[in-house]
mmCIF file of C-alpha atoms in Angstrom:
data_model
loop_
_atom_site.group_PDB
_atom_site.id
_atom_site.type_symbol
_atom_site.label_atom_id
_atom_site.label_comp_id
_atom_site.label_asym_id
_atom_site.label_seq_id
_atom_site.Cartn_x
_atom_site.Cartn_y
_atom_site.Cartn_z
ATOM 1 C CA UNK P 150 -3.430 -7.580 -11.258
ATOM 2 C CA UNK P 151 -0.935 -4.778 -11.896
ATOM 3 C CA UNK P 152 1.910 -4.643 -14.393
ATOM 4 C CA UNK P 153 4.383 -1.868 -15.111
ATOM 5 C CA UNK P 154 6.216 -2.187 -18.422
ATOM 6 C CA UNK P 155 9.238 0.036 -18.981
ATOM 7 C CA UNK P 156 7.776 2.831 -16.854
ATOM 8 C CA UNK P 157 9.739 6.065 -16.577
ATOM 9 C CA UNK P 158 8.356 8.943 -14.485
ATOM 10 C CA UNK P 159 9.513 12.033 -12.638
ATOM 11 C CA UNK P 160 8.989 15.707 -11.932
ATOM 12 C CA UNK P 161 9.733 18.433 -14.435
ATOM 13 C CA UNK P 162 12.864 17.497 -16.361
ATOM 14 C CA UNK P 163 14.086 15.130 -13.645
ATOM 15 C CA UNK P 164 13.279 11.457 -14.140
ATOM 16 C CA UNK P 165 13.079 9.711 -10.761
ATOM 17 C CA UNK P 166 12.272 6.145 -11.855
ATOM 18 C CA UNK P 167 13.558 4.695 -15.105
ATOM 19 C CA UNK P 168 12.482 1.708 -17.204
ATOM 20 C CA UNK P 169 10.630 -0.064 -14.373
ATOM 21 C CA UNK P 170 9.251 -3.537 -15.058
ATOM 22 C CA UNK P 171 7.179 -4.918 -12.192
ATOM 23 C CA UNK P 172 4.321 -7.394 -11.808
ATOM 24 C CA UNK P 173 1.858 -7.795 -8.929
ATOM 25 C CA UNK P 174 -0.049 -11.084 -9.342
ATOM 26 C CA UNK P 175 -3.690 -11.685 -8.521
ATOM 27 C CA UNK P 176 -4.099 -12.428 -4.797
ATOM 28 C CA UNK P 177 -0.365 -11.923 -4.224
ATOM 29 C CA UNK P 178 1.838 -9.474 -2.350
ATOM 30 C CA UNK P 179 4.894 -7.718 -3.791
ATOM 31 C CA UNK P 180 7.330 -5.545 -1.859
ATOM 32 C CA UNK P 181 9.525 -2.758 -3.234
ATOM 33 C CA UNK P 182 12.502 -1.876 -1.057
ATOM 34 C CA UNK P 183 15.192 0.753 -1.244
ATOM 35 C CA UNK P 184 16.820 3.594 0.630
ATOM 36 C CA UNK P 185 15.342 7.071 0.978
ATOM 37 C CA UNK P 186 15.421 8.827 -2.386
ATOM 38 C CA UNK P 187 15.471 5.601 -4.399
ATOM 39 C CA UNK P 188 12.165 6.505 -6.094
ATOM 40 C CA UNK P 189 9.758 4.236 -4.223
ATOM 41 C CA UNK P 190 6.995 6.775 -3.615
ATOM 42 C CA UNK P 191 7.321 8.120 -7.153
ATOM 43 C CA UNK P 192 6.810 4.571 -8.417
ATOM 44 C CA UNK P 193 3.589 4.227 -6.408
ATOM 45 C CA UNK P 194 2.296 7.632 -7.518
ATOM 46 C CA UNK P 195 2.807 6.606 -11.142
ATOM 47 C CA UNK P 196 1.058 3.276 -10.553
ATOM 48 C CA UNK P 197 -1.965 4.985 -8.975
ATOM 49 C CA UNK P 198 -2.098 7.686 -11.654
ATOM 50 C CA UNK P 199 -1.162 10.658 -9.476
ATOM 51 C CA UNK P 200 1.944 11.155 -11.597
ATOM 52 C CA UNK P 201 1.908 10.775 -15.407
ATOM 53 C CA UNK P 202 4.460 8.444 -16.929
ATOM 54 C CA UNK P 203 6.925 9.785 -19.488
ATOM 55 C CA UNK P 204 7.289 6.435 -21.198
ATOM 56 C CA UNK P 205 6.166 2.864 -20.721
ATOM 57 C CA UNK P 206 2.762 1.374 -19.918
ATOM 58 C CA UNK P 207 0.689 0.432 -16.887
ATOM 59 C CA UNK P 208 -1.793 -2.436 -17.004
ATOM 60 C CA UNK P 209 -4.485 -3.085 -14.417
ATOM 61 C CA UNK P 210 -6.415 -6.317 -14.622
ATOM 62 C CA UNK P 211 -4.961 -6.830 -18.095
ATOM 63 C CA UNK P 212 -6.165 -3.458 -19.415
ATOM 64 C CA UNK P 213 -3.902 -0.581 -20.411
ATOM 65 C CA UNK P 214 -4.662 2.240 -17.941
ATOM 66 C CA UNK P 215 -1.588 4.375 -18.642
ATOM 67 C CA UNK P 216 -3.616 7.443 -19.587
ATOM 68 C CA UNK P 217 -6.453 6.922 -17.131
ATOM 69 C CA UNK P 218 -7.083 9.334 -14.261
ATOM 70 C CA UNK P 219 -6.705 7.991 -10.692
ATOM 71 C CA UNK P 220 -10.465 7.882 -10.023
ATOM 72 C CA UNK P 221 -11.055 5.742 -13.103
ATOM 73 C CA UNK P 222 -8.271 3.363 -12.062
ATOM 74 C CA UNK P 223 -9.828 3.112 -8.614
ATOM 75 C CA UNK P 224 -13.231 2.218 -10.079
ATOM 76 C CA UNK P 225 -11.769 -0.212 -12.605
ATOM 77 C CA UNK P 226 -9.352 -2.075 -10.391
ATOM 78 C CA UNK P 227 -10.693 -1.439 -6.935
ATOM 79 C CA UNK P 228 -7.493 0.295 -5.835
ATOM 80 C CA UNK P 229 -6.950 1.536 -2.293
ATOM 81 C CA UNK P 230 -3.854 3.662 -1.688
ATOM 82 C CA UNK P 231 -2.492 4.304 1.816
ATOM 83 C CA UNK P 232 0.253 6.953 1.528
ATOM 84 C CA UNK P 233 2.920 7.721 4.105
ATOM 85 C CA UNK P 234 2.033 9.604 7.249
ATOM 86 C CA UNK P 235 -0.695 7.623 9.059
ATOM 87 C CA UNK P 236 -3.369 9.868 7.562
ATOM 88 C CA UNK P 237 -6.749 10.337 9.255
ATOM 89 C CA UNK P 238 -9.288 13.083 9.970
ATOM 90 C CA UNK P 239 -7.702 14.312 13.183
ATOM 91 C CA UNK P 240 -10.732 16.148 14.597
ATOM 92 C CA UNK P 241 -13.007 13.143 14.027
ATOM 93 C CA UNK P 242 -13.172 10.134 16.311
ATOM 94 C CA UNK P 243 -11.899 6.734 15.304
ATOM 95 C CA UNK P 244 -15.475 5.553 14.714
ATOM 96 C CA UNK P 245 -16.315 8.651 12.690
ATOM 97 C CA UNK P 246 -13.258 8.012 10.511
ATOM 98 C CA UNK P 247 -14.472 4.486 9.841
ATOM 99 C CA UNK P 248 -18.056 5.601 9.246
ATOM 100 C CA UNK P 249 -16.949 8.278 6.785
ATOM 101 C CA UNK P 250 -15.822 5.465 4.486
ATOM 102 C CA UNK P 251 -18.514 2.920 5.349
ATOM 103 C CA UNK P 252 -21.579 5.201 5.086
ATOM 104 C CA UNK P 253 -23.573 4.563 1.950
ATOM 105 C CA UNK P 254 -22.179 1.065 1.491
ATOM 106 C CA UNK P 255 -24.686 -1.755 1.636
ATOM 107 C CA UNK P 256 -22.569 -3.711 4.117
ATOM 108 C CA UNK P 257 -20.955 -0.731 5.828
ATOM 109 C CA UNK P 258 -21.650 -1.766 9.423
ATOM 110 C CA UNK P 259 -20.468 -5.291 8.723
ATOM 111 C CA UNK P 260 -17.218 -3.983 7.223
ATOM 112 C CA UNK P 261 -16.564 -1.806 10.274
ATOM 113 C CA UNK P 262 -17.083 -4.825 12.520
ATOM 114 C CA UNK P 263 -14.678 -6.848 10.369
ATOM 115 C CA UNK P 264 -12.029 -4.131 10.605
ATOM 116 C CA UNK P 265 -12.386 -3.975 14.391
ATOM 117 C CA UNK P 266 -11.812 -7.720 14.500
ATOM 118 C CA UNK P 267 -8.742 -7.325 12.284
ATOM 119 C CA UNK P 268 -7.361 -4.455 14.374
ATOM 120 C CA UNK P 269 -8.627 -5.124 17.940
ATOM 121 C CA UNK P 270 -6.752 -2.140 19.403
ATOM 122 C CA UNK P 271 -9.211 0.179 17.644
ATOM 123 C CA UNK P 272 -12.158 -1.200 19.637
ATOM 124 C CA UNK P 273 -11.044 0.685 22.724
ATOM 125 C CA UNK P 274 -10.382 3.888 20.787
ATOM 126 C CA UNK P 275 -13.670 4.406 18.953
ATOM 127 C CA UNK P 276 -14.548 7.555 20.888
ATOM 128 C CA UNK P 277 -11.080 9.091 20.785
ATOM 129 C CA UNK P 278 -10.172 11.721 18.199
ATOM 130 C CA UNK P 279 -7.832 10.334 15.566
ATOM 131 C CA UNK P 280 -5.421 13.210 16.124
ATOM 132 C CA UNK P 281 -4.795 11.903 19.630
ATOM 133 C CA UNK P 282 -3.936 8.367 18.548
ATOM 134 C CA UNK P 283 -0.359 7.095 18.421
ATOM 135 C CA UNK P 284 1.311 6.733 15.048
ATOM 136 C CA UNK P 285 0.809 2.974 15.096
ATOM 137 C CA UNK P 286 -2.865 3.308 15.984
ATOM 138 C CA UNK P 287 -3.428 5.836 13.196
ATOM 139 C CA UNK P 288 -1.695 3.552 10.745
ATOM 140 C CA UNK P 289 -3.997 0.682 11.641
ATOM 141 C CA UNK P 290 -6.945 3.056 11.262
ATOM 142 C CA UNK P 291 -5.681 4.181 7.844
ATOM 143 C CA UNK P 292 -5.397 0.604 6.605
ATOM 144 C CA UNK P 293 -8.785 -0.320 8.085
ATOM 145 C CA UNK P 294 -10.400 2.595 6.228
ATOM 146 C CA UNK P 295 -8.807 1.453 2.978
ATOM 147 C CA UNK P 296 -9.974 -2.132 3.436
ATOM 148 C CA UNK P 297 -13.572 -1.051 4.112
ATOM 149 C CA UNK P 298 -13.753 -0.071 0.426
ATOM 150 C CA UNK P 299 -13.244 -3.776 -0.441
ATOM 151 C CA UNK P 300 -10.380 -3.151 -2.862
ATOM 152 C CA UNK P 301 -8.972 -5.725 -5.215
ATOM 153 C CA UNK P 302 -5.572 -4.142 -4.694
ATOM 154 C CA UNK P 303 -4.075 -2.437 -1.646
ATOM 155 C CA UNK P 304 -1.088 -0.121 -2.139
ATOM 156 C CA UNK P 305 0.883 0.735 1.002
ATOM 157 C CA UNK P 306 3.664 3.318 1.202
ATOM 158 C CA UNK P 307 6.008 2.747 4.167
ATOM 159 C CA UNK P 308 3.315 1.439 6.551
ATOM 160 C CA UNK P 309 5.848 0.684 9.314
ATOM 161 C CA UNK P 310 7.599 4.066 9.286
ATOM 162 C CA UNK P 311 8.009 5.348 12.835
ATOM 163 C CA UNK P 312 5.774 2.776 14.517
ATOM 164 C CA UNK P 313 6.466 0.237 17.243
ATOM 165 C CA UNK P 314 7.394 -3.424 16.516
ATOM 166 C CA UNK P 315 4.151 -4.904 17.861
ATOM 167 C CA UNK P 316 2.132 -2.818 15.387
ATOM 168 C CA UNK P 317 4.453 -3.877 12.557
ATOM 169 C CA UNK P 318 3.596 -7.474 13.465
ATOM 170 C CA UNK P 319 -0.140 -6.680 13.394
ATOM 171 C CA UNK P 320 0.066 -5.105 9.931
ATOM 172 C CA UNK P 321 2.105 -8.048 8.675
ATOM 173 C CA UNK P 322 -0.501 -10.452 10.053
ATOM 174 C CA UNK P 323 -3.309 -8.647 8.224
ATOM 175 C CA UNK P 324 -1.472 -8.598 4.878
ATOM 176 C CA UNK P 325 -0.590 -12.288 5.091
ATOM 177 C CA UNK P 326 -4.144 -13.171 6.157
ATOM 178 C CA UNK P 327 -5.718 -11.395 3.190
ATOM 179 C CA UNK P 328 -3.324 -12.796 0.610
ATOM 180 C CA UNK P 329 -3.814 -16.317 1.975
ATOM 181 C CA UNK P 330 -7.600 -15.985 1.842
ATOM 182 C CA UNK P 331 -7.447 -14.562 -1.679
ATOM 183 C CA UNK P 332 -9.239 -11.683 -3.325
ATOM 184 C CA UNK P 333 -6.636 -9.030 -2.537
ATOM 185 C CA UNK P 334 -3.350 -8.075 -4.188
ATOM 186 C CA UNK P 335 -0.834 -5.954 -2.284
ATOM 187 C CA UNK P 336 1.927 -3.625 -3.466
ATOM 188 C CA UNK P 337 4.052 -2.707 -0.479
ATOM 189 C CA UNK P 338 6.815 -0.102 -0.384
ATOM 190 C CA UNK P 339 8.955 -0.654 2.665
ATOM 191 C CA UNK P 340 12.411 -0.169 4.206
ATOM 192 C CA UNK P 341 11.871 -2.717 6.986
ATOM 193 C CA UNK P 342 13.474 -5.679 5.163
ATOM 194 C CA UNK P 343 12.295 -8.473 7.455
ATOM 195 C CA UNK P 344 8.688 -7.286 7.407
ATOM 196 C CA UNK P 345 8.676 -6.708 3.645
ATOM 197 C CA UNK P 346 10.007 -10.160 2.833
ATOM 198 C CA UNK P 347 7.756 -12.012 5.275
ATOM 199 C CA UNK P 348 4.669 -10.198 3.990
ATOM 200 C CA UNK P 349 5.382 -10.536 0.259
ATOM 201 C CA UNK P 350 5.913 -13.434 -2.098
ATOM 202 C CA UNK P 351 8.080 -11.392 -4.462
ATOM 203 C CA UNK P 352 10.462 -8.499 -3.866
ATOM 204 C CA UNK P 353 12.133 -5.785 -5.923
ATOM 205 C CA UNK P 354 15.051 -3.602 -4.818
ATOM 206 C CA UNK P 355 15.047 -0.065 -6.179
ATOM 207 C CA UNK P 356 18.267 1.939 -6.307
ATOM 208 C CA UNK P 357 18.571 5.393 -7.902
ATOM 209 C CA UNK P 358 15.314 4.883 -9.766
ATOM 210 C CA UNK P 359 16.151 1.507 -11.246
ATOM 211 C CA UNK P 360 15.392 -2.058 -10.191
ATOM 212 C CA UNK P 361 18.704 -3.655 -9.312
ATOM 213 C CA UNK P 362 17.507 -6.920 -7.805
ATOM 214 C CA UNK P 363 14.373 -9.068 -7.549
ATOM 215 C CA UNK P 364 13.351 -12.499 -6.404
ATOM 216 C CA UNK P 365 11.100 -14.616 -4.208
ATOM 217 C CA UNK P 366 10.234 -13.280 -0.766
ATOM 218 C CA UNK P 367 10.562 -15.065 2.549
ATOM 219 C CA UNK P 368 13.124 -15.237 5.329
ATOM 220 C CA UNK P 369 15.675 -16.922 3.061
ATOM 221 C CA UNK P 370 15.986 -13.776 0.929
ATOM 222 C CA UNK P 371 16.874 -11.390 3.766
ATOM 223 C CA UNK P 372 20.646 -11.737 3.367
ATOM 224 C CA UNK P 373 20.456 -11.250 -0.418
ATOM 225 C CA UNK P 374 18.301 -8.149 -0.104
ATOM 226 C CA UNK P 375 20.479 -6.568 2.555
ATOM 227 C CA UNK P 376 23.512 -7.212 0.377
ATOM 228 C CA UNK P 377 21.757 -5.627 -2.619
ATOM 229 C CA UNK P 378 20.757 -2.568 -0.585
ATOM 230 C CA UNK P 379 24.290 -2.172 0.755
ATOM 231 C CA UNK P 380 25.714 -1.575 -2.684
#
């Protein structure tokens, strides 16, 4: 679904990620882990097209999209990007946030109903302004809004940052459910090692802008990843 080949990107004269090779398979989930400042968000911004690459290539669905603008990548590959920060329209209610994405779609009401089934906590918050939701509730709302667009690929940047363990479990459940059903690829940037490895079939460890370790996900890899991140 997504492939980065020798990608180098940064800001000004400073290169933040260097010679990155990464593959996200169709209907699969991949996690990228690393400490703060390792270059994880920069990697995602390059993949989405918000940051131009200095060298290397990016392929989406087998097509070279390196020079494409973000909106063209979204249309081509059905990308949905959920950045850090549990973003929502704070002065709008939970339902209005969902409707803002669903309106104009042929199956908009059905998609909202599906998202409320995926994230049951939102059912009791439909009339509450998003700015008054907890961080975990806003994060579930952010992911629900992204999924309403029926993406082929979901890109998540630190979805568990600052939220309670029970919400982490809910987000993990949704990712696993979608990848098991098929039809959705996931690129997940995360510091929560256990969550990242349970949710993804493949992992990469990023350190100082370079991939230093990679392998198959799952509980068995936790010790290896923690050792790699301790270096």
